[in-house]
């Protein structure tokens, strides 16, 4: 009985998709064009990412690097000046002072700084990975929910409507996590309308009610699931298993549970995005940065000469880039170059 009903559902589903949605050939051509567009974007991806990285390299970071390089140049110039005096008075006070500077060990401060930097970056990466896992759960739960809907609901109008909401839900989550509305020009609301995944009435409702939009589609899903159960009792031929079978009553629970799982996961995503790192993390790293790059150029100017500004500039740039990258990783759902590619996940 289940095999017969399933075959009947699949055949009706194919007819419904061919009549209500775009034809397979048209969809295939669209997928091909999208793939070609993605390949074209990948061809200049290194240049694009490089530009994005430099755009993210804020003036505050650039100014910090310039200041420590200038400080290193001043230190080298001063050391060269007093070294001439030391040459005129060997074993004098200036010569002893230079020897004392050479013996200063900045490795301890550097080690503590690097340890704290690695610790902070790991914490930031953990948050990014947590966001990746949560978004993967949304994908898996959406696919599982869609499979249940496609198999258990034989009324194509209800099944198609639920599947539309499941698809749009991920786009609504993306917009919510970026602090935007689904109808914002930067988001995909009007594109979803063009593709037939949203109706004009639904778009108008979203624009008129700028609320927590993922919950709008979750409530719509719950409403459709409830209507499916009611329709099976009143009209029949709505669910795969008819109301005469006792198992029929058990189908409501897993469908409602799928909606609950999606609701819980998007709630966890919002929590991950909203709860940033403690302010002391950033404060202590900037304190370590300035202490280290205030003392290190003094020592390196004596031991390495004019190589010190180059060394300081390279190290400061790398460290500030790591700090900036860690800050971007804290919110994995944004639009930075290191953030998750939510657009690809949605598609």
Tab-separated table of N, CA, C and O in Angstrom, residues 258-320:
chain	number	residue	atom	x	y	z
A	258	UNK	N	10.124	18.877	13.253
A	258	UNK	CA	11.030	19.464	12.258
A	258	UNK	C	10.985	20.983	12.317
A	258	UNK	O	12.017	21.653	12.206
A	259	UNK	N	9.784	21.533	12.478
A	259	UNK	CA	9.658	22.991	12.609
A	259	UNK	C	10.352	23.469	13.881
A	259	UNK	O	11.050	24.497	13.887
A	260	UNK	N	10.173	22.724	14.956
A	260	UNK	CA	10.822	23.091	16.229
A	260	UNK	C	12.340	23.065	16.098
A	260	UNK	O	13.036	23.954	16.617
A	261	UNK	N	12.891	22.061	15.405
A	261	UNK	CA	14.345	21.963	15.239
A	261	UNK	C	14.884	23.167	14.480
A	261	UNK	O	15.943	23.719	14.837
A	262	UNK	N	14.179	23.582	13.433
A	262	UNK	CA	14.615	24.766	12.693
A	262	UNK	C	14.563	26.010	13.579
A	262	UNK	O	15.467	26.856	13.534
A	263	UNK	N	13.526	26.117	14.388
A	263	UNK	CA	13.398	27.269	15.284
A	263	UNK	C	14.529	27.306	16.305
A	263	UNK	O	15.109	28.366	16.575
A	264	UNK	N	14.875	26.163	16.853
A	264	UNK	CA	15.944	26.108	17.852
A	264	UNK	C	17.299	26.448	17.228
A	264	UNK	O	18.113	27.152	17.824
A	265	UNK	N	17.543	25.963	16.015
A	265	UNK	CA	18.835	26.192	15.388
A	265	UNK	C	19.037	27.658	15.037
A	265	UNK	O	20.120	28.210	15.261
A	266	UNK	N	18.009	28.321	14.501
A	266	UNK	CA	18.164	29.738	14.184
A	266	UNK	C	18.313	30.545	15.469
A	266	UNK	O	19.034	31.555	15.504
A	267	UNK	N	17.679	30.101	16.546
A	267	UNK	CA	17.889	30.765	17.838
A	267	UNK	C	19.326	30.658	18.310
A	267	UNK	O	19.909	31.624	18.811
A	268	UNK	N	19.933	29.482	18.113
A	268	UNK	CA	21.344	29.304	18.467
A	268	UNK	C	22.248	30.163	17.577
A	268	UNK	O	23.275	30.680	18.039
A	269	UNK	N	21.887	30.305	16.310
A	269	UNK	CA	22.676	31.156	15.412
A	269	UNK	C	22.644	32.612	15.881
A	269	UNK	O	23.676	33.292	15.887
A	270	UNK	N	21.472	33.087	16.265
A	270	UNK	CA	21.349	34.465	16.749
A	270	UNK	C	22.150	34.653	18.033
A	270	UNK	O	22.800	35.688	18.240
A	271	UNK	N	22.134	33.640	18.891
A	271	UNK	CA	22.922	33.719	20.127
A	271	UNK	C	24.410	33.805	19.823
A	271	UNK	O	25.146	34.598	20.428
A	272	UNK	N	24.878	32.990	18.875
A	272	UNK	CA	26.288	33.011	18.497
A	272	UNK	C	26.684	34.362	17.919
A	272	UNK	O	27.774	34.877	18.202
A	273	UNK	N	25.808	34.939	17.126
A	273	UNK	CA	26.110	36.232	16.518
A	273	UNK	C	26.089	37.358	17.550
A	273	UNK	O	26.928	38.274	17.515
A	274	UNK	N	25.158	37.306	18.483
A	274	UNK	CA	24.966	38.423	19.418
A	274	UNK	C	25.982	38.430	20.552
A	274	UNK	O	26.385	39.501	21.022
A	275	UNK	N	26.369	37.245	21.020
A	275	UNK	CA	27.284	37.161	22.167
A	275	UNK	C	28.725	37.249	21.677
A	275	UNK	O	29.307	36.268	21.224
A	276	UNK	N	29.299	38.443	21.722
A	276	UNK	CA	30.681	38.611	21.295
A	276	UNK	C	31.669	38.199	22.366
A	276	UNK	O	31.308	37.725	23.450
A	277	UNK	N	32.940	38.377	22.041
A	277	UNK	CA	33.986	38.074	23.009
A	277	UNK	C	34.051	39.161	24.078
A	277	UNK	O	33.626	40.299	23.853
A	278	UNK	N	34.572	38.834	25.258
A	278	UNK	CA	34.729	39.862	26.300
A	278	UNK	C	35.611	41.018	25.826
A	278	UNK	O	36.575	40.815	25.085
A	279	UNK	N	35.284	42.207	26.240
A	279	UNK	CA	36.052	43.387	25.833
A	279	UNK	C	37.493	43.322	26.310
A	279	UNK	O	38.387	43.898	25.699
A	280	UNK	N	37.719	42.599	27.410
A	280	UNK	CA	39.088	42.508	27.937
A	280	UNK	C	40.020	41.798	26.968
A	280	UNK	O	41.234	42.044	26.975
A	281	UNK	N	39.485	40.900	26.118
A	281	UNK	CA	40.325	40.210	25.135
A	281	UNK	C	40.996	41.230	24.218
A	281	UNK	O	42.224	41.219	24.041
A	282	UNK	N	40.194	42.099	23.606
A	282	UNK	CA	40.754	43.093	22.691
A	282	UNK	C	41.636	44.092	23.429
A	282	UNK	O	42.704	44.472	22.931
A	283	UNK	N	41.221	44.513	24.616
A	283	UNK	CA	41.994	45.509	25.361
A	283	UNK	C	43.378	44.985	25.708
A	283	UNK	O	44.396	45.654	25.480
A	284	UNK	N	43.462	43.763	26.243
A	284	UNK	CA	44.746	43.197	26.649
A	284	UNK	C	45.662	42.969	25.446
A	284	UNK	O	46.881	43.156	25.543
A	285	UNK	N	45.091	42.605	24.304
A	285	UNK	CA	45.933	42.384	23.133
A	285	UNK	C	46.529	43.685	22.615
A	285	UNK	O	47.696	43.713	22.199
A	286	UNK	N	45.767	44.733	22.653
A	286	UNK	CA	46.320	46.012	22.219
A	286	UNK	C	47.337	46.537	23.225
A	286	UNK	O	48.336	47.168	22.827
A	287	UNK	N	47.145	46.272	24.502
A	287	UNK	CA	48.145	46.655	25.504
A	287	UNK	C	49.448	45.890	25.270
A	287	UNK	O	50.546	46.471	25.257
A	288	UNK	N	49.341	44.561	25.066
A	288	UNK	CA	50.523	43.755	24.776
A	288	UNK	C	51.215	44.240	23.500
A	288	UNK	O	52.458	44.271	23.420
A	289	UNK	N	50.410	44.575	22.493
A	289	UNK	CA	50.979	45.024	21.209
A	289	UNK	C	51.863	46.250	21.411
A	289	UNK	O	53.006	46.293	20.931
A	290	UNK	N	51.347	47.256	22.120
A	290	UNK	CA	52.096	48.496	22.274
A	290	UNK	C	53.279	48.340	23.218
A	290	UNK	O	54.332	48.968	23.008
A	291	UNK	N	53.140	47.514	24.241
A	291	UNK	CA	54.289	47.283	25.128
A	291	UNK	C	55.412	46.585	24.374
A	291	UNK	O	56.585	46.981	24.449
A	292	UNK	N	55.028	45.550	23.621
A	292	UNK	CA	56.044	44.770	22.905
A	292	UNK	C	56.735	45.600	21.829
A	292	UNK	O	57.971	45.606	21.728
A	293	UNK	N	55.945	46.336	21.026
A	293	UNK	CA	56.540	47.089	19.923
A	293	UNK	C	57.055	48.456	20.364
A	293	UNK	O	57.502	49.244	19.528
A	294	UNK	N	56.987	48.734	21.652
A	294	UNK	CA	57.722	49.874	22.198
A	294	UNK	C	59.111	49.450	22.654
A	294	UNK	O	60.105	50.171	22.445
A	295	UNK	N	59.218	48.270	23.265
A	295	UNK	CA	60.511	47.787	23.761
A	295	UNK	C	61.343	47.091	22.691
A	295	UNK	O	62.563	47.281	22.638
A	296	UNK	N	60.672	46.287	21.829
A	296	UNK	CA	61.430	45.501	20.857
A	296	UNK	C	62.252	46.358	19.896
A	296	UNK	O	63.427	46.036	19.641
A	297	UNK	N	61.735	47.448	19.320
A	297	UNK	CA	62.584	48.251	18.420
A	297	UNK	C	63.815	48.830	19.094
A	297	UNK	O	64.846	49.009	18.440
A	298	UNK	N	63.720	49.121	20.401
A	298	UNK	CA	64.898	49.644	21.108
A	298	UNK	C	66.013	48.613	21.113
A	298	UNK	O	67.182	48.921	20.859
A	299	UNK	N	65.667	47.352	21.398
A	299	UNK	CA	66.663	46.284	21.443
A	299	UNK	C	67.140	45.928	20.041
A	299	UNK	O	68.345	45.781	19.792
A	300	UNK	N	66.201	45.799	19.104
A	300	UNK	CA	66.573	45.386	17.742
A	300	UNK	C	67.377	46.462	17.022
A	300	UNK	O	68.177	46.140	16.137
A	301	UNK	N	67.192	47.722	17.384
A	301	UNK	CA	67.966	48.789	16.736
A	301	UNK	C	69.450	48.667	17.066
A	301	UNK	O	70.301	49.065	16.269
A	302	UNK	N	69.751	48.118	18.239
A	302	UNK	CA	71.150	47.923	18.631
A	302	UNK	C	71.738	46.694	17.952
A	302	UNK	O	72.894	46.700	17.526
A	303	UNK	N	70.942	45.636	17.819
A	303	UNK	CA	71.458	44.365	17.308
A	303	UNK	C	71.346	44.224	15.789
A	303	UNK	O	72.196	43.582	15.170
A	304	UNK	N	70.307	44.821	15.186
A	304	UNK	CA	70.083	44.625	13.744
A	304	UNK	C	70.229	45.905	12.928
A	304	UNK	O	70.221	45.841	11.696
A	305	UNK	N	70.321	47.060	13.550
A	305	UNK	CA	70.481	48.302	12.812
A	305	UNK	C	69.229	48.655	12.031
A	305	UNK	O	68.103	48.564	12.544
A	306	UNK	N	69.449	49.069	10.770
A	306	UNK	CA	68.317	49.530	9.953
A	306	UNK	C	67.431	48.394	9.443
A	306	UNK	O	66.447	48.649	8.731
A	307	UNK	N	67.732	47.178	9.803
A	307	UNK	CA	66.808	46.071	9.535
A	307	UNK	C	65.645	46.068	10.521
A	307	UNK	O	64.603	45.451	10.265
A	308	UNK	N	65.825	46.775	11.645
A	308	UNK	CA	64.787	46.791	12.678
A	308	UNK	C	63.453	47.355	12.168
A	308	UNK	O	62.400	46.756	12.411
A	309	UNK	N	63.426	48.514	11.451
A	309	UNK	CA	62.126	49.008	10.967
A	309	UNK	C	61.429	48.025	10.027
A	309	UNK	O	60.200	47.886	10.071
A	310	UNK	N	62.215	47.353	9.182
A	310	UNK	CA	61.613	46.369	8.273
A	310	UNK	C	61.028	45.210	9.067
A	310	UNK	O	59.891	44.770	8.828
A	311	UNK	N	61.809	44.720	10.032
A	311	UNK	CA	61.348	43.611	10.860
A	311	UNK	C	60.107	44.004	11.658
A	311	UNK	O	59.132	43.232	11.747
A	312	UNK	N	60.131	45.199	12.227
A	312	UNK	CA	58.994	45.668	13.010
A	312	UNK	C	57.758	45.821	12.123
A	312	UNK	O	56.642	45.439	12.501
A	313	UNK	N	57.927	46.379	10.927
A	313	UNK	CA	56.793	46.573	10.030
A	313	UNK	C	56.142	45.263	9.615
A	313	UNK	O	54.907	45.149	9.608
A	314	UNK	N	56.966	44.260	9.297
A	314	UNK	CA	56.420	42.959	8.886
A	314	UNK	C	55.683	42.290	10.050
A	314	UNK	O	54.543	41.821	9.896
A	315	UNK	N	56.324	42.247	11.206
A	315	UNK	CA	55.710	41.588	12.354
A	315	UNK	C	54.435	42.306	12.804
A	315	UNK	O	53.420	41.661	13.107
A	316	UNK	N	54.477	43.626	12.854
A	316	UNK	CA	53.291	44.378	13.282
A	316	UNK	C	52.134	44.180	12.309
A	316	UNK	O	50.971	44.054	12.726
A	317	UNK	N	52.434	44.137	11.012
A	317	UNK	CA	51.382	43.924	10.020
A	317	UNK	C	50.739	42.553	10.178
A	317	UNK	O	49.509	42.406	10.127
A	318	UNK	N	51.562	41.525	10.393
A	318	UNK	CA	51.027	40.166	10.558
A	318	UNK	C	50.175	40.074	11.816
A	318	UNK	O	49.068	39.518	11.806
A	319	UNK	N	50.688	40.636	12.906
A	319	UNK	CA	49.956	40.543	14.173
A	319	UNK	C	48.647	41.318	14.111
A	319	UNK	O	47.591	40.823	14.538
A	320	UNK	N	48.669	42.534	13.560
A	320	UNK	CA	47.438	43.306	13.459
A	320	UNK	C	46.446	42.647	12.494
A	320	UNK	O	45.228	42.719	12.695
